[in-house]
Tab-separated table of C-alpha atoms in Angstrom:
chain	number	residue	atom	x	y	z
O	1	MET	CA	41.959	-14.090	11.101
O	2	SER	CA	44.526	-12.969	13.713
O	3	GLY	CA	45.000	-15.174	16.730
O	4	VAL	CA	43.672	-18.391	15.171
O	5	THR	CA	44.287	-21.439	17.346
O	6	ALA	CA	46.197	-24.154	15.491
O	7	VAL	CA	45.790	-27.801	16.503
O	8	ILE	CA	48.325	-30.488	15.601
O	9	LEU	CA	47.011	-34.044	15.669
O	10	ALA	CA	49.967	-36.110	16.895
O	11	GLY	CA	48.252	-39.179	18.329
O	12	SER	CA	48.485	-42.790	17.188
O	13	ARG	CA	45.576	-44.877	15.986
O	14	ALA	CA	44.394	-47.315	18.629
O	15	GLY	CA	45.154	-50.994	18.283
O	16	ALA	CA	48.555	-51.132	16.577
O	17	ALA	CA	51.955	-49.491	16.705
O	18	ASP	CA	52.736	-47.252	13.744
O	19	PRO	CA	55.271	-48.988	11.441
O	20	MET	CA	57.175	-45.745	10.842
O	21	ALA	CA	57.475	-45.108	14.586
O	22	VAL	CA	58.686	-48.670	15.167
O	23	ALA	CA	61.255	-48.392	12.359
O	24	GLY	CA	62.489	-45.055	13.737
O	25	GLY	CA	62.690	-46.257	17.335
O	26	VAL	CA	60.267	-43.626	18.652
O	27	SER	CA	57.023	-43.942	20.589
O	28	HIS	CA	54.964	-41.888	18.126
O	29	LYS	CA	55.346	-41.168	14.440
O	30	ALA	CA	55.140	-37.471	15.337
O	31	LEU	CA	58.609	-37.752	16.914
O	32	LEU	CA	60.247	-39.419	13.899
O	33	PRO	CA	63.299	-37.402	12.783
O	34	VAL	CA	63.044	-35.975	9.268
O	35	GLY	CA	66.310	-34.410	8.215
O	36	GLY	CA	67.476	-34.760	11.813
O	37	VAL	CA	64.514	-32.845	13.296
O	38	PRO	CA	61.365	-34.445	14.778
O	39	MET	CA	58.416	-33.972	12.440
O	40	LEU	CA	56.399	-32.427	15.247
O	41	SER	CA	59.026	-29.700	15.686
O	42	ARG	CA	58.909	-28.861	11.995
O	43	VAL	CA	55.129	-28.458	12.074
O	44	VAL	CA	55.253	-26.341	15.244
O	45	GLN	CA	57.912	-24.088	13.713
O	46	ALA	CA	55.891	-23.613	10.510
O	47	LEU	CA	52.748	-22.678	12.436
O	48	ARG	CA	54.530	-20.286	14.783
O	49	ALA	CA	56.034	-18.494	11.782
O	50	SER	CA	52.626	-18.173	10.097
O	51	PRO	CA	50.906	-14.773	10.274
O	52	GLY	CA	47.509	-15.018	11.901
O	53	ILE	CA	48.271	-18.043	14.041
O	54	GLY	CA	48.024	-17.552	17.798
O	55	GLN	CA	48.357	-20.443	20.211
O	56	VAL	CA	49.520	-23.861	19.026
O	57	VAL	CA	48.041	-27.014	20.577
O	58	VAL	CA	49.483	-30.534	20.292
O	59	MET	CA	47.103	-33.442	20.897
O	60	ILE	CA	48.816	-36.730	21.765
O	61	GLU	CA	48.170	-39.641	24.113
O	62	ALA	CA	49.436	-39.075	27.674
O	63	PRO	CA	51.401	-35.934	26.737
O	64	ALA	CA	53.643	-35.926	29.824
O	65	ARG	CA	54.809	-39.466	29.119
O	66	SER	CA	54.790	-39.412	25.307
O	67	LEU	CA	56.793	-36.179	25.124
O	68	SER	CA	59.016	-36.787	28.163
O	69	GLY	CA	62.174	-36.868	26.032
O	70	TYR	CA	61.038	-34.152	23.645
O	71	ALA	CA	62.213	-30.581	24.090
O	72	ALA	CA	58.821	-28.948	23.645
O	73	PRO	CA	58.989	-25.252	22.709
O	74	SER	CA	57.876	-22.881	25.440
O	75	GLY	CA	54.258	-21.839	25.297
O	76	LEU	CA	53.130	-24.963	23.448
O	77	LEU	CA	49.799	-26.246	24.765
O	78	LEU	CA	49.565	-30.013	25.260
O	79	ARG	CA	46.287	-31.881	25.314
O	80	GLU	CA	45.263	-35.527	25.510
O	81	ALA	CA	44.362	-37.096	22.168
O	82	ALA	CA	40.852	-38.483	22.207
O	83	GLY	CA	41.313	-41.838	20.431
O	84	SER	CA	40.662	-40.827	16.825
O	85	PRO	CA	41.160	-37.722	14.664
O	86	SER	CA	37.474	-36.779	14.724
O	87	ARG	CA	37.203	-37.180	18.499
O	88	SER	CA	40.347	-35.111	19.036
O	89	VAL	CA	39.067	-32.312	16.796
O	90	ALA	CA	35.721	-32.417	18.619
O	91	ALA	CA	37.538	-32.003	21.947
O	92	ALA	CA	39.569	-29.097	20.555
O	93	LEU	CA	36.424	-27.399	19.253
O	94	GLU	CA	34.741	-27.770	22.621
O	95	GLU	CA	37.689	-26.216	24.458
O	96	PHE	CA	38.912	-23.564	22.025
O	97	GLY	CA	35.913	-22.882	19.774
O	98	THR	CA	36.243	-21.454	16.286
O	99	PRO	CA	38.148	-20.427	14.264
O	100	LEU	CA	40.455	-23.410	14.435
O	101	LEU	CA	43.161	-24.545	12.035
O	102	VAL	CA	43.824	-28.292	12.153
O	103	THR	CA	46.817	-30.132	10.729
O	104	THR	CA	48.793	-33.302	11.447
O	105	ALA	CA	52.199	-33.925	12.991
O	106	ASP	CA	53.386	-35.852	9.920
O	107	HIS	CA	53.063	-32.754	7.703
O	108	ALA	CA	56.848	-32.425	7.724
O	109	LEU	CA	57.022	-30.083	4.702
O	110	LEU	CA	54.459	-27.583	5.970
O	111	THR	CA	55.478	-23.946	5.449
O	112	PRO	CA	54.062	-20.581	6.519
O	113	ALA	CA	53.315	-19.873	2.834
O	114	MET	CA	51.028	-22.919	2.680
O	115	VAL	CA	49.244	-21.914	5.870
O	116	ALA	CA	48.803	-18.328	4.694
O	117	HIS	CA	47.514	-19.335	1.253
O	118	PHE	CA	45.051	-21.745	2.834
O	119	MET	CA	43.648	-19.309	5.393
O	120	ASP	CA	43.562	-16.412	2.934
O	121	ASN	CA	41.457	-18.401	0.477
O	122	VAL	CA	38.813	-19.878	2.766
O	123	PRO	CA	35.523	-18.407	1.481
O	124	PRO	CA	33.718	-16.146	3.975
O	125	GLY	CA	31.022	-17.914	5.939
O	126	THR	CA	32.563	-21.362	5.540
O	127	ASP	CA	31.994	-23.781	8.407
O	128	VAL	CA	34.668	-26.288	7.367
O	129	ALA	CA	37.282	-26.131	4.604
O	130	ALA	CA	39.913	-28.620	3.491
O	131	GLY	CA	43.119	-28.040	1.570
O	132	LEU	CA	43.592	-30.011	-1.649
O	133	ALA	CA	46.290	-30.159	-4.316
O	134	ARG	CA	45.558	-31.093	-7.920
O	135	ALA	CA	47.235	-34.176	-9.323
O	136	GLU	CA	48.792	-32.004	-12.035
O	137	THR	CA	50.516	-29.892	-9.370
O	138	VAL	CA	51.897	-32.915	-7.521
O	139	LEU	CA	52.920	-34.884	-10.610
O	140	ALA	CA	54.666	-31.898	-12.149
O	141	ALA	CA	57.040	-31.980	-9.176
O	142	TRP	CA	57.331	-35.761	-8.855
O	143	PRO	CA	56.111	-37.592	-11.985
O	144	GLY	CA	56.624	-41.048	-10.504
O	145	THR	CA	55.093	-40.472	-7.081
O	146	ARG	CA	52.357	-42.739	-5.787
O	147	ARG	CA	49.555	-40.963	-3.994
O	148	THR	CA	45.980	-41.640	-2.971
O	149	TRP	CA	43.850	-39.512	-5.295
O	150	LEU	CA	40.336	-38.263	-4.686
O	151	ARG	CA	38.789	-38.660	-8.124
O	152	PHE	CA	36.093	-36.208	-9.188
O	153	ARG	CA	34.611	-35.316	-12.535
O	154	ASP	CA	36.579	-32.054	-12.548
O	155	GLY	CA	39.930	-33.554	-11.573
O	156	ARG	CA	42.008	-35.670	-9.235
O	157	PHE	CA	43.113	-34.230	-5.919
O	158	SER	CA	45.322	-35.156	-3.003
O	159	GLY	CA	44.465	-34.161	0.543
O	160	CYS	CA	46.856	-31.713	2.212
O	161	ASN	CA	46.067	-32.279	5.899
O	162	LEU	CA	44.953	-28.691	6.416
O	163	PHE	CA	41.456	-28.075	7.755
O	164	TRP	CA	39.595	-24.914	8.730
O	165	MET	CA	36.879	-24.952	11.371
O	166	GLY	CA	35.301	-21.550	11.079
O	167	GLY	CA	31.603	-21.475	11.794
O	168	PRO	CA	28.754	-22.852	13.909
O	169	GLY	CA	28.283	-25.800	11.552
O	170	ALA	CA	31.802	-27.126	12.248
O	171	ALA	CA	30.708	-29.212	15.233
O	172	ALA	CA	28.004	-30.935	13.153
O	173	VAL	CA	30.554	-31.731	10.439
O	174	VAL	CA	32.895	-33.263	13.016
O	175	ARG	CA	30.041	-35.361	14.427
O	176	PHE	CA	29.271	-36.600	10.908
O	177	TRP	CA	33.005	-37.279	10.355
O	178	ARG	CA	33.006	-39.347	13.540
O	179	ARG	CA	30.118	-41.481	12.252
O	180	VAL	CA	31.955	-42.036	8.963
O	181	GLU	CA	35.146	-42.884	10.867
O	182	GLU	CA	33.339	-45.404	13.037
O	183	ASN	CA	31.659	-47.067	10.052
O	184	ARG	CA	34.443	-46.931	7.468
O	185	LYS	CA	34.751	-50.739	7.463
O	186	VAL	CA	30.980	-51.363	7.329
O	187	PRO	CA	29.831	-50.908	3.692
O	188	LEU	CA	26.093	-50.857	4.386
O	189	ALA	CA	26.512	-48.242	7.098
O	190	MET	CA	28.616	-46.085	4.769
O	191	ILE	CA	25.946	-46.352	2.069
O	192	SER	CA	23.273	-45.233	4.529
O	193	LEU	CA	25.421	-42.293	5.646
O	194	LEU	CA	26.414	-41.002	2.214
O	195	GLY	CA	23.700	-42.409	-0.055
O	196	PRO	CA	24.137	-45.152	-2.677
O	197	LEU	CA	23.892	-42.885	-5.723
O	198	ALA	CA	26.536	-40.467	-4.448
O	199	LEU	CA	28.892	-43.313	-3.575
O	200	LEU	CA	28.433	-44.852	-7.019
O	201	ARG	CA	29.004	-41.554	-8.811
O	202	PHE	CA	32.134	-40.936	-6.726
O	203	ALA	CA	33.436	-44.462	-7.399
O	204	LEU	CA	32.970	-43.884	-11.141
O	205	GLY	CA	34.596	-40.441	-11.005
O	206	ARG	CA	31.373	-38.729	-12.108
O	207	LEU	CA	30.777	-36.558	-9.066
O	208	ARG	CA	31.972	-32.958	-9.205
O	209	LEU	CA	33.938	-31.667	-6.229
O	210	ASP	CA	31.467	-28.868	-5.494
O	211	ALA	CA	28.576	-31.329	-5.693
O	212	ALA	CA	30.332	-33.653	-3.260
O	213	LEU	CA	30.885	-30.790	-0.811
O	214	GLY	CA	27.250	-29.760	-1.118
O	215	LEU	CA	26.105	-33.323	-0.458
O	216	LEU	CA	28.346	-33.740	2.572
O	217	GLY	CA	27.227	-30.377	3.925
O	218	ARG	CA	23.573	-31.392	3.680
O	219	ARG	CA	24.320	-34.713	5.380
O	220	ALA	CA	26.008	-32.736	8.167
O	221	GLY	CA	22.960	-30.623	8.945
O	222	GLY	CA	23.328	-27.953	6.291
O	223	ALA	CA	26.925	-26.947	7.010
O	224	ARG	CA	28.826	-24.874	4.466
O	225	LEU	CA	31.868	-26.771	3.193
O	226	ALA	CA	34.632	-25.592	0.890
O	227	ALA	CA	37.843	-26.834	-0.696
O	228	VAL	CA	40.906	-24.607	-0.974
O	229	GLU	CA	43.231	-25.574	-3.801
O	230	LEU	CA	46.897	-25.281	-2.837
O	231	PRO	CA	49.514	-24.600	-5.535
O	232	PHE	CA	52.240	-26.390	-3.551
O	233	ALA	CA	53.156	-29.988	-4.406
O	234	GLU	CA	54.830	-30.339	-0.994
O	235	ALA	CA	51.501	-29.668	0.729
O	236	ALA	CA	50.318	-33.117	-0.375
O	237	VAL	CA	53.182	-34.959	1.348
O	238	ASP	CA	52.596	-36.614	4.693
O	239	VAL	CA	55.139	-39.070	6.034
O	240	ASP	CA	53.222	-42.346	6.132
O	241	LYS	CA	55.758	-44.737	4.593
O	242	PRO	CA	59.503	-44.989	3.855
O	243	ASP	CA	59.108	-43.491	0.365
O	244	ASP	CA	57.432	-40.427	1.904
O	245	LEU	CA	60.283	-40.041	4.374
O	246	ALA	CA	62.880	-40.217	1.588
O	247	LEU	CA	60.940	-37.664	-0.460
O	248	ALA	CA	60.521	-35.264	2.489
O	249	GLU	CA	64.221	-35.438	3.331
O	250	ALA	CA	65.172	-34.802	-0.299
O	251	VAL	CA	62.905	-31.737	-0.418
O	252	LEU	CA	64.283	-30.396	2.866
O	253	ALA	CA	67.857	-30.899	1.650
O	254	ARG	CA	67.096	-28.628	-1.331
O	255	ARG	CA	65.461	-25.865	0.725
């Protein structure tokens, strides 16, 4: 896996300013200081220190303007964000191909150990993999934390904002992701995309994780999907709200 291109999604969602960026007085949440260092810098540093990672790409709106006051590390590739996460990943796939590691600029606690564990445990032949952390792992570190859990029959998981694009089916998965993204506020469209029975079983917590991945893979043209469980509570932290910022700064102060 040497020389894998890593992509950092640093753009803002269209239509509204990010509350964390506004509170921090910065144009993009990616530039919000965490422990005195912009989140984007922390993610770049973690990726550059990760074995197997080659070039690092940052995708953000109007890079020259958005990063005009940011001391970008030499050799960092800057690309225009494409309006949504799925569109940006599609653009990165078209330009750089696979394999591709994708993460987000608000992953302020990312470490080379997390990246290495994730890449080392992607099953061979996987088109797309996602990093997940079990609720037990996260709650053991922070019993009172509030997180958004993905509830399956075999456990509750938190997303870790680490994605692997590794095979020819990756582009089809991203196209399917784009359709889900575009219809996330239209219930009937979501039902038609995912199927009513699967949605009901997921809502009731009766769908196994492997079954969900198999279903999504079939919906995306037969792509092979996988989940990589990460044994790091910090991998589940993205800085979306003030509580996340306080938690990230407390963790960094202890490192």
